[in-house]
Amino acid sequence: MTDSSSTDTEAEKSSKELLSVDTICRYLDDAAQDALETKDYLSYLTVIDIHLATDPDRFSVEERIHLVEKLLSVLQGNDELLYEIGWDIPALLFQYHGLEWNDVQIELKQSKGRMAMFHIFELLAKKGNAKELLLKCCELLPRCVDSSPANNDIVFKLRFHSLFELMVASQRRIVSNYPSRFLAMMLPPVINLLSNKLESPIFVLRRVYTLLRDYHPCLKPDVSEDTTAEKLRELSILHSQENYLQRKLLTTFLTHSIELQSNTLKALVAPAIFQKLEKSVHSQKLSLRLNSEFHRENLILLGRFVTLSQSYDINLEDEIRKQINETEKLFSQLDHNQELDTLNDRIFSLVIENFNSTGLHDKELKELPLSSIGCIILYTFNVMIENPSTKSHSILDFEKVIKLSLRFLLPSMLNPNLTSYSLDDALYAWAWVTVSKEDNLSQIPEIFITTYLQLLITKSTINFNDYLSSVEAKDRNIILYTLISRVLSLVHESTSWNFLRDSLTTCPFSNARSVLLSILKDLCLRNRSISVTTLNDKLEGIDLNGKPSIPARDIPYITLSQARGNDIVALATVAADTTLAGKEVKEDEVILLLSYINFITALKSKIEPQSINKFIELVNNKLKNIDSEDNNGHLIKLAVERVTQ
């Protein structure tokens, strides 16, 4: 019996393979007529499944075009059949969109096969069973990201556009007094899709934008003439409740769409602000990225979403104030009498608890919240790029920016997958806007300063290759390390020194330590400028009857005392031991060692000669064991020779 079944199956398979496309087309016509006469529509779907859906790769491109056009012809001539079987057609066309059509380089309207599929989708949108089609589209939409590797982006766009437009059209044709239920059915699959890294984020977000802008509720059922006044009042209340629910769903969807694609939407607010405030060679190089076509498209789209948020009565400024107040309340739980390490741990625990109990992370969520991240991104873009307003900048000062940054960015410091590029960008922009107005940050608690700087250093080391190019990462690091340097120049000298020394001792990132060492060198060499506040304090303290004081010498931002100099040489010694441990120079450590040697060269007049000589002797002895052909060894030797010149 098994052998017989196997033989039958093989015969069926062989028979199916021998069927010509003309024969299959005749089957489609005949089966359609039978289905209409017998009302057995499932049998017709079986015919489609056997002859069209099973292994469609066996057909040539011309054969597939012929088959799809025949299916279109059958559906055009049979509205009843279309209504009954239409729910299963999107899955078939979804499959066919992923096939090779040899038409990638021609205009879409010239592609017979794809145009036939679009016409079928159009028929379904007009005459199909709206509820069943809505369900099918919701099922298929998240699968768009699993498109075929070849021409992946084109296939994705064709699939997404077809399904999305059919879903929206079907929702509008449904007759119901409960439109929020169908809207709530539509949005999760779109959110699911937006949660992925998209090759064409602007393409998708434009469709999201049109859905939000042109949203129409389901059709309302007709009200009969004999409906009572009480029933009419109940309907009126119901419609008001439904309108509220729909608006709530749409505003939540709007702000979360921005958050979910915040790694691909790049307004580059921080580079724009940095370029404006910092007239340096580095800042001017950013202008090329700020004028790219992709960047302009991002700006246009974000501007439309800002306008859309206003049309939905989302007060972005109020939302930001709300986040500021919640952040202040969160960190008011700190006991500043505790040790810095204890406070640091407490900040992390508060932030993690807050992350797990707010927004969509809240397991006891009772209402749909707006995305705080989406609101921050849109508000920042609006007041800094779209409609620049210095008045709006007063909503934040630098201390508030630090606290917001700790609350929203620390989770991504622990888990880089939580990184939101546009949120980072927005908060860096606010940091630059607010710190540029400060001439002294000593009033901010040290724990906030040091934890914030640790955050910035960690952020500078996250490569995030899926979303951030090497050029963009370099631009980000210029902005961050210049900000770190600015902050360190405005806090108390002991705070700057302690932070830099501790970072050079414990920071696990070698490249970051090299940059921090350069910042330390700069702060040791540059002198403080007297601010207006400092000058006023000095004038108020003058004793007119006393002897004139001796003019003060220039004071650097950080004074390199003998003890501090010895600390640096000790750290340099550790770097030398690590870098020159074998017969070859460790490639990933050489820059740090060269940075230490450069530091000692620049500040050797302030460091004990004995410490320097001991360090040079150590390095020279270790270099003797290094392969003479090692280029890095030559670089270190030249750097050491400069110290003694």
XYZ file of C-alpha atoms in Angstrom:
645
model
C 0.000 0.000 0.000
C 2.868 2.358 0.790
C 4.464 1.645 -2.581
C 1.154 2.292 -4.322
C 0.664 5.657 -2.536
C 4.209 6.639 -3.388
C 3.630 5.747 -7.036
C 0.376 7.748 -7.106
C 2.100 10.784 -5.574
C 4.919 10.600 -8.083
C 2.407 10.254 -10.910
C 0.495 13.315 -9.698
C 3.732 15.260 -9.402
C 4.835 14.151 -12.859
C 1.426 14.996 -14.295
C 1.482 18.441 -12.666
C 4.932 19.153 -14.045
C 3.738 18.250 -17.552
C 0.790 20.657 -17.444
C 1.251 23.597 -19.742
C 0.421 27.116 -18.623
C -2.452 27.171 -21.121
C -3.883 24.046 -19.489
C -3.572 25.591 -16.015
C -5.321 28.744 -17.249
C -8.158 26.593 -18.601
C -8.383 24.843 -15.211
C -8.676 28.248 -13.511
C -11.582 29.231 -15.777
C -13.403 25.907 -15.434
C -12.892 25.670 -11.665
C -14.177 29.230 -11.226
C -17.391 28.339 -13.050
C -17.800 25.186 -10.937
C -17.228 27.157 -7.710
C -19.923 29.681 -8.607
C -22.407 26.906 -9.429
C -21.674 24.702 -6.397
C -20.711 27.496 -3.958
C -17.682 25.370 -3.070
C -15.138 28.174 -2.932
C -12.578 26.239 -0.928
C -12.160 23.867 -3.864
C -11.202 26.799 -6.061
C -8.604 27.875 -3.517
C -7.235 24.323 -3.664
C -6.885 24.613 -7.439
C -4.990 27.889 -7.025
C -2.800 26.380 -4.330
C -1.898 23.314 -6.418
C -1.227 25.031 -9.712
C -0.059 28.543 -8.768
C 1.210 28.573 -5.185
C 3.166 25.304 -5.156
C 6.712 25.767 -6.454
C 6.061 28.852 -8.641
C 9.787 28.948 -9.477
C 9.168 26.204 -12.019
C 7.488 28.747 -14.299
C 9.406 31.099 -16.538
C 8.867 34.846 -16.179
C 6.577 34.909 -19.242
C 4.577 31.975 -17.868
C 4.147 33.682 -14.499
C 2.938 36.852 -16.212
C 0.395 34.772 -18.150
C -0.836 33.058 -14.969
C -1.164 36.256 -12.927
C -2.999 37.998 -15.766
C -5.367 35.021 -16.027
C -6.078 35.184 -12.272
C -6.774 38.909 -12.659
C -9.148 38.193 -15.533
C -11.042 35.558 -13.518
C -11.438 37.860 -10.502
C -12.467 40.847 -12.632
C -15.347 38.853 -14.086
C -16.601 37.276 -10.844
C -17.320 39.655 -7.947
C -18.869 36.881 -5.858
C -15.824 34.669 -6.277
C -13.564 37.615 -5.501
C -15.444 38.310 -2.259
C -15.371 34.676 -1.122
C -11.762 33.736 -1.905
C -10.076 37.151 -1.806
C -8.774 36.694 1.738
C -6.297 34.030 0.512
C -4.990 35.910 -2.536
C -2.597 38.351 -0.718
C -0.472 35.425 0.520
C -0.138 34.136 -3.063
C 0.844 37.553 -4.401
C 3.201 38.021 -1.441
C 4.976 34.883 -2.644
C 5.027 36.015 -6.286
C 6.441 39.448 -5.388
C 9.520 37.666 -4.072
C 10.245 35.886 -7.362
C 12.709 37.034 -10.014
C 10.861 39.045 -12.688
C 13.808 40.424 -14.698
C 12.265 43.889 -14.494
C 14.224 45.549 -11.711
C 15.705 48.214 -13.978
C 12.516 49.174 -15.850
C 9.661 51.437 -14.790
C 7.050 49.688 -12.678
C 4.241 50.493 -15.110
C 6.164 48.603 -17.823
C 6.254 45.416 -15.726
C 3.256 43.360 -16.867
C 3.480 40.833 -14.046
C 3.763 43.325 -11.212
C 1.089 45.615 -12.661
C -1.293 42.652 -12.881
C -0.622 41.934 -9.193
C -1.265 45.565 -8.272
C -4.566 45.443 -10.165
C -5.560 42.346 -8.177
C -4.760 44.180 -4.933
C -6.875 47.074 -6.194
C -9.799 44.728 -6.855
C -9.456 43.246 -3.374
C -9.413 46.723 -1.823
C -12.661 47.644 -3.582
C -14.674 44.421 -3.549
C -13.044 41.908 -1.206
C -14.263 40.872 2.244
C -12.884 43.825 4.216
C -12.638 42.179 7.647
C -10.949 39.020 6.376
C -8.532 41.011 4.224
C -7.639 43.235 7.168
C -6.777 40.157 9.219
C -4.693 38.664 6.408
C -2.743 41.900 5.875
C -2.045 42.154 9.606
C -0.679 38.605 9.470
C 1.547 39.197 6.427
C 2.904 42.708 7.105
C 5.580 41.754 9.676
C 6.866 39.117 7.233
C 7.866 41.794 4.729
C 11.273 42.090 6.395
C 12.008 38.446 5.476
C 12.201 39.266 1.765
C 14.494 37.382 -0.600
C 18.190 38.338 -0.471
C 18.277 39.312 -4.161
C 16.794 42.772 -4.742
C 15.816 42.701 -1.087
C 14.860 46.363 -0.825
C 12.719 46.364 -3.985
C 10.849 43.219 -2.943
C 10.293 44.693 0.510
C 8.866 47.911 -0.927
C 6.510 46.063 -3.298
C 5.246 43.760 -0.574
C 4.899 46.442 2.061
C 3.178 48.968 -0.212
C 0.665 46.413 -1.529
C -0.270 45.037 1.877
C -0.265 48.379 3.679
C -2.553 50.066 1.140
C -4.888 47.054 1.108
C -5.009 47.035 4.913
C -5.879 50.747 5.107
C -8.486 50.486 2.330
C -10.095 47.430 3.962
C -10.292 49.128 7.360
C -12.146 52.082 5.836
C -14.775 49.775 4.258
C -15.640 47.930 7.460
C -19.016 48.872 8.948
C -18.870 49.075 12.742
C -19.729 51.215 15.730
C -16.395 50.137 17.259
C -13.701 51.464 14.888
C -11.069 51.517 17.659
C -11.079 47.706 17.681
C -10.015 47.533 14.050
C -7.506 50.345 14.463
C -6.037 48.469 17.433
C -5.784 45.439 15.147
C -3.934 47.397 12.427
C -1.261 49.148 14.452
C 0.620 46.268 16.200
C 1.847 44.623 12.955
C 3.111 48.001 11.717
C 4.845 48.598 15.062
C 6.285 45.083 14.842
C 7.694 45.881 11.405
C 9.079 49.245 12.555
C 10.953 47.454 15.331
C 13.303 46.018 12.703
C 16.255 47.645 10.976
C 14.760 48.750 7.660
C 16.647 49.320 4.437
C 14.100 51.993 3.480
C 12.930 53.668 6.706
C 11.828 56.863 4.952
C 9.701 54.829 2.501
C 7.885 53.120 5.385
C 7.517 56.223 7.559
C 6.007 58.152 4.663
C 3.213 55.540 4.553
C 2.843 55.761 8.317
C 2.591 59.535 7.956
C -0.157 59.295 5.306
C -2.081 56.791 7.452
C -2.006 59.231 10.378
C -2.743 62.290 8.256
C -5.590 60.759 6.235
C -7.040 58.386 8.817
C -10.740 57.618 8.390
C -12.673 55.544 10.925
C -14.767 52.570 9.863
C -18.131 53.291 8.285
C -20.966 53.747 10.777
C -23.987 51.451 10.486
C -27.156 53.096 9.238
C -29.539 54.240 11.964
C -33.118 53.192 11.346
C -35.938 55.709 11.517
C -37.584 53.979 14.477
C -34.461 54.213 16.688
C -35.441 55.592 20.093
C -34.070 58.811 21.572
C -32.433 56.803 24.369
C -30.672 54.581 21.832
C -29.482 57.669 19.931
C -28.030 59.111 23.145
C -26.209 55.834 23.816
C -24.824 55.860 20.283
C -23.645 59.445 20.713
C -21.811 58.542 23.940
C -20.340 55.456 22.275
C -19.092 57.492 19.308
C -17.464 60.026 21.655
C -15.703 57.235 23.531
C -14.576 55.668 20.269
C -13.219 58.986 19.010
C -11.204 59.358 22.216
C -9.822 55.815 21.958
C -8.867 56.262 18.310
C -7.087 59.546 19.009
C -5.246 57.884 21.895
C -4.148 55.014 19.668
C -3.053 57.310 16.845
C -1.038 59.711 19.019
C 0.687 56.797 20.733
C 1.413 55.259 17.340
C 2.781 58.560 16.005
C 5.313 59.090 18.783
C 6.333 55.428 19.006
C 6.918 55.278 15.241
C 9.557 57.978 15.664
C 11.125 56.144 18.600
C 11.203 52.776 16.834
C 13.013 54.180 13.800
C 15.150 56.632 15.774
C 18.309 54.781 14.752
C 17.682 55.266 11.044
C 16.075 58.724 11.141
C 19.000 61.098 11.513
C 18.265 64.782 11.957
C 21.899 65.408 13.026
C 20.819 68.146 15.425
C 23.947 67.847 17.582
C 26.356 68.251 14.630
C 24.365 71.281 13.448
C 24.484 72.909 16.905
C 28.140 71.952 17.392
C 29.069 73.479 14.040
C 27.259 76.682 14.985
C 28.781 77.005 18.468
C 32.277 75.634 17.868
C 34.097 77.477 15.091
C 36.838 74.863 14.822
C 38.348 72.919 11.945
C 36.630 69.759 13.186
C 33.184 71.374 13.334
C 33.415 72.703 9.782
C 34.039 69.193 8.431
C 30.559 68.184 9.602
C 28.890 70.421 7.011
C 29.261 67.796 4.262
C 27.050 65.326 6.149
C 24.589 68.093 7.019
C 23.974 68.837 3.331
C 23.484 65.316 1.970
C 20.306 64.324 0.113
C 19.524 61.627 2.699
C 19.820 64.183 5.497
C 17.468 66.597 3.725
C 14.882 63.827 3.282
C 15.110 63.085 7.004
C 14.531 66.745 7.858
C 11.483 67.006 5.589
C 9.921 63.872 7.057
C 10.571 64.900 10.668
C 9.095 68.324 9.922
C 5.920 66.649 8.679
C 5.683 64.528 11.816
C 6.078 67.657 13.971
C 3.203 69.306 12.078
C 1.189 66.111 12.403
C 1.753 66.015 16.172
C 0.430 69.566 16.395
C -2.668 68.655 14.378
C -3.294 65.867 16.899
C -2.979 68.430 19.728
C 0.183 66.874 21.150
C 1.850 69.643 23.145
C 5.475 68.598 22.809
C 6.749 71.268 25.193
C 4.349 70.127 27.908
C 5.521 66.551 27.354
C 9.155 67.635 27.800
C 8.305 69.559 30.971
C 6.574 66.446 32.236
C 9.730 64.392 31.609
C 11.877 67.048 33.319
C 9.645 66.989 36.411
C 9.611 63.186 36.536
C 13.401 63.141 36.216
C 13.835 65.669 39.031
C 11.518 63.592 41.201
C 13.485 60.436 40.379
C 16.863 61.850 41.411
C 15.474 63.637 44.467
C 15.679 60.205 46.132
C 19.483 60.455 46.255
C 21.183 61.054 49.598
C 24.098 63.339 48.702
C 25.755 62.692 52.070
C 26.794 59.246 50.848
C 30.107 58.344 49.204
C 30.443 58.904 45.442
C 30.679 55.176 44.665
C 27.524 54.485 46.672
C 25.717 57.344 44.932
C 26.851 56.073 41.545
C 25.380 52.634 42.253
C 22.187 54.250 43.495
C 21.816 56.292 40.296
C 22.091 53.138 38.187
C 19.519 51.286 40.293
C 17.078 54.223 40.153
C 17.430 54.488 36.380
C 16.912 50.759 35.817
C 13.855 50.698 38.089
C 12.458 53.702 36.236
C 13.136 52.101 32.839
C 11.270 48.932 33.822
C 8.282 50.787 35.249
C 7.570 53.479 32.646
C 6.200 53.581 29.110
C 5.569 50.294 27.338
C 8.009 48.521 29.696
C 5.499 48.920 32.540
C 3.930 45.508 33.149
C 1.012 47.146 34.984
C 0.297 49.607 32.173
C -3.242 50.993 32.454
C -3.265 53.371 29.495
C -1.377 53.916 26.263
C 1.377 56.465 26.911
C 3.031 58.701 24.367
C 6.625 57.785 23.657
C 8.760 60.108 25.773
C 11.705 59.381 23.464
C 9.641 60.211 20.383
C 8.481 63.474 21.986
C 12.047 64.502 22.923
C 13.240 63.848 19.358
C 10.370 65.787 17.751
C 10.557 68.718 20.192
C 14.330 69.040 19.841
C 14.098 68.977 16.055
C 11.306 71.554 16.096
C 12.943 74.180 18.343
C 16.502 73.745 17.062
C 16.107 73.010 13.345
C 12.544 73.447 12.058
C 11.552 76.555 14.017
C 14.664 77.741 15.904
C 13.674 79.526 19.092
C 16.097 80.632 21.797
C 13.074 81.222 24.031
C 12.290 77.498 23.898
C 15.879 76.734 24.939
C 15.169 78.152 28.413
C 13.122 75.067 29.222
C 16.392 73.320 30.173
C 19.661 74.148 31.899
C 22.776 71.987 31.855
C 22.034 70.230 35.146
C 18.598 69.199 33.879
C 20.160 67.960 30.646
C 22.592 65.843 32.668
C 19.753 64.297 34.657
C 17.636 63.648 31.549
C 20.661 62.062 29.880
C 21.325 59.809 32.859
C 17.701 58.727 32.987
C 17.279 58.042 29.265
C 20.783 57.027 28.139
C 22.183 54.966 31.018
C 20.081 51.888 30.045
C 21.851 51.828 26.660
C 25.207 52.099 28.466
C 24.350 48.758 30.074
C 22.783 47.302 26.920
C 23.898 48.897 23.617
C 20.889 47.334 21.858
C 18.746 49.934 23.641
C 20.629 52.749 21.905
C 18.462 55.344 20.195
C 20.686 57.346 17.858
C 18.248 60.250 17.481
C 17.661 60.441 21.238
C 21.425 60.536 21.819
C 21.683 63.213 19.139
C 18.922 65.312 20.735
C 20.407 65.179 24.237
C 23.918 65.965 22.962
C 22.432 68.994 21.194
C 20.750 70.154 24.414
C 24.021 69.631 26.285
C 25.862 71.922 23.876
C 23.134 74.579 23.871
C 23.011 74.730 27.673
C 26.709 74.328 28.491
C 27.571 77.157 26.092
C 25.701 79.524 28.431
C 27.666 78.430 31.507
C 30.937 79.774 32.850
C 30.976 77.680 36.018
C 29.492 74.258 36.751
C 30.801 73.840 40.287
C 27.258 74.220 41.677
C 26.215 70.900 40.085
C 26.750 67.931 42.450
C 29.959 66.107 41.576
C 28.210 62.743 41.311
C 26.085 63.981 38.406
C 29.114 65.413 36.603
C 31.269 62.293 36.933
C 28.486 59.817 36.081
C 27.497 61.913 33.067
C 31.080 62.036 31.804
C 31.400 58.265 32.266
C 28.253 57.917 30.181
C 29.673 60.079 27.378
C 32.919 58.094 27.331
C 31.045 54.797 27.074
C 28.844 56.223 24.311
C 31.954 57.161 22.347
C 33.061 53.521 22.297
C 29.809 52.014 20.981
C 30.423 51.239 17.311
C 26.809 50.377 16.486
C 27.868 49.376 12.951
C 24.340 48.495 11.810
C 23.244 52.110 12.083
C 26.368 54.244 12.355
C 29.004 54.572 9.645
C 32.655 55.038 10.616
C 32.463 58.688 9.516
C 29.346 59.288 11.626
C 30.987 57.600 14.625
C 34.022 59.846 14.205
C 31.806 62.959 14.063
C 29.965 61.815 17.181
C 33.219 61.318 19.068
C 34.493 64.772 18.132
C 31.276 66.236 19.546
C 31.434 64.103 22.709
C 35.091 64.588 23.587
C 34.915 68.318 22.929
C 31.908 68.391 25.263
C 33.816 66.398 27.895
C 36.703 68.848 27.651
C 34.331 71.815 27.977
C 32.647 70.368 31.068
C 35.979 69.555 32.729
C 37.139 73.121 32.156
C 34.069 74.485 33.970
C 34.017 72.313 37.090
C 36.235 72.533 40.161
C 39.867 71.675 39.453
C 39.920 68.762 41.895
C 36.814 67.278 40.247
C 38.495 67.413 36.825
C 41.729 65.873 38.052
C 40.067 63.124 40.095
C 37.805 62.171 37.206
C 40.605 62.038 34.634
C 43.014 60.170 36.917
C 40.358 57.605 37.865
C 39.330 57.180 34.218
C 42.930 56.657 33.119
C 43.258 54.046 35.858
C 40.008 52.117 35.443
C 38.516 52.884 32.016
C 38.501 49.605 30.020
C 38.694 51.334 26.629
C 42.268 51.995 25.484
C 41.306 54.473 22.738
C 39.171 56.455 25.180
C 42.078 56.666 27.634
C 44.282 58.072 24.867
C 41.792 60.857 24.177
C 41.302 61.570 27.888
C 45.062 61.865 28.283
C 45.088 64.446 25.481
C 42.321 66.347 27.278
C 44.321 66.242 30.527
C 47.411 67.548 28.732
C 45.383 70.382 27.220
C 43.881 71.350 30.597
C 47.330 71.318 32.216
C 48.754 73.604 29.526
C 45.847 76.025 29.034
C 45.193 78.837 31.491
C 41.828 79.758 32.922
C 40.173 82.957 31.727
C 38.617 85.049 34.496
C 34.830 84.986 34.185
C 32.569 87.922 34.978
C 31.300 86.118 38.071
C 34.827 85.464 39.352
C 35.848 89.059 38.639
C 32.873 90.441 40.578
C 33.686 88.191 43.531
C 37.272 89.495 43.544
C 36.181 93.126 43.317
C 33.777 92.699 46.225
C 36.563 91.212 48.345
C 39.105 94.012 47.796
C 40.390 95.705 50.964
C 41.001 99.349 49.952
C 43.005 100.034 53.133
C 45.295 97.059 52.829
C 48.515 96.590 50.905
C 48.154 95.757 47.209
C 48.430 92.044 46.524
C 51.059 90.547 44.281
C 49.605 89.898 40.802
C 48.575 86.275 40.461
C 50.336 84.085 37.974
C 48.414 82.452 35.143
C 46.529 79.495 36.569
C 46.000 76.408 34.370
C 42.708 74.523 34.432
C 44.541 71.665 36.139
C 47.755 72.220 38.065
C 50.161 69.342 37.599
C 51.755 69.100 41.024
C 54.709 66.839 41.710
C 52.451 64.165 43.196
C 50.103 64.306 40.216
C 53.033 64.115 37.819
C 54.244 60.984 39.593
C 50.736 59.489 39.240
C 50.864 60.008 35.474
C 54.345 58.484 35.174
C 53.135 55.482 37.197
C 50.228 55.015 34.777
C 52.625 55.410 31.840
C 54.784 52.665 33.331
C 51.786 50.320 33.462
C 51.051 51.150 29.811
C 54.674 50.378 28.873
C 54.580 47.041 30.701
C 51.374 46.113 28.857
C 52.391 47.336 25.397
C 55.930 45.966 25.416
C 55.278 42.678 27.197
C 56.613 40.385 24.440
C 58.723 40.475 21.293
C 56.104 42.452 19.384
C 54.429 45.719 20.302
C 50.745 45.211 21.134
C 48.939 46.954 18.284
C 45.844 47.943 20.255
C 47.870 49.503 23.104
C 50.552 51.438 21.223
C 48.522 54.646 20.810
C 47.967 54.877 24.565
C 51.684 54.454 25.314
C 52.600 57.079 22.702
C 50.030 59.411 24.284
C 51.684 59.012 27.686
C 55.131 59.704 26.205
C 53.724 62.755 24.408
C 52.183 63.967 27.687
C 55.491 63.596 29.546
C 57.312 65.424 26.731
C 54.912 68.375 26.831
C 54.922 68.687 30.634
C 58.377 67.397 31.595
C 59.217 70.719 33.247
C 56.533 69.969 35.865
C 57.432 66.333 36.485
C 60.268 65.033 38.639
C 63.314 64.343 36.378
C 64.077 61.218 38.381
C 60.629 59.763 37.598
C 61.026 60.591 33.912
C 64.495 59.036 33.694
C 63.317 55.872 35.398
C 60.419 55.606 32.951
C 62.676 56.165 29.897
C 65.101 53.524 31.133
C 62.254 51.034 31.528
C 60.940 51.672 28.010
C 64.399 51.466 26.415
C 65.133 48.180 28.157
C 61.852 46.696 26.952
C 62.445 47.954 23.409
C 65.613 45.828 23.268
C 63.402 42.734 23.283
C 61.164 44.001 20.479
C 61.728 42.770 16.920
C 63.914 45.298 15.084
C 61.513 45.196 12.107
C 58.518 46.266 14.211
C 57.429 49.723 12.979
C 55.586 50.487 16.203
C 58.799 49.852 18.105
C 60.539 52.498 15.983
C 57.732 54.988 16.683
C 58.036 54.456 20.435
C 61.827 54.798 20.279
C 61.547 58.125 18.408
C 58.946 59.377 20.898
C 61.218 58.506 23.850
C 64.149 60.306 22.236
C 62.039 63.467 22.061
C 61.547 63.391 25.837
C 65.295 63.780 26.430
C 65.840 66.529 23.859
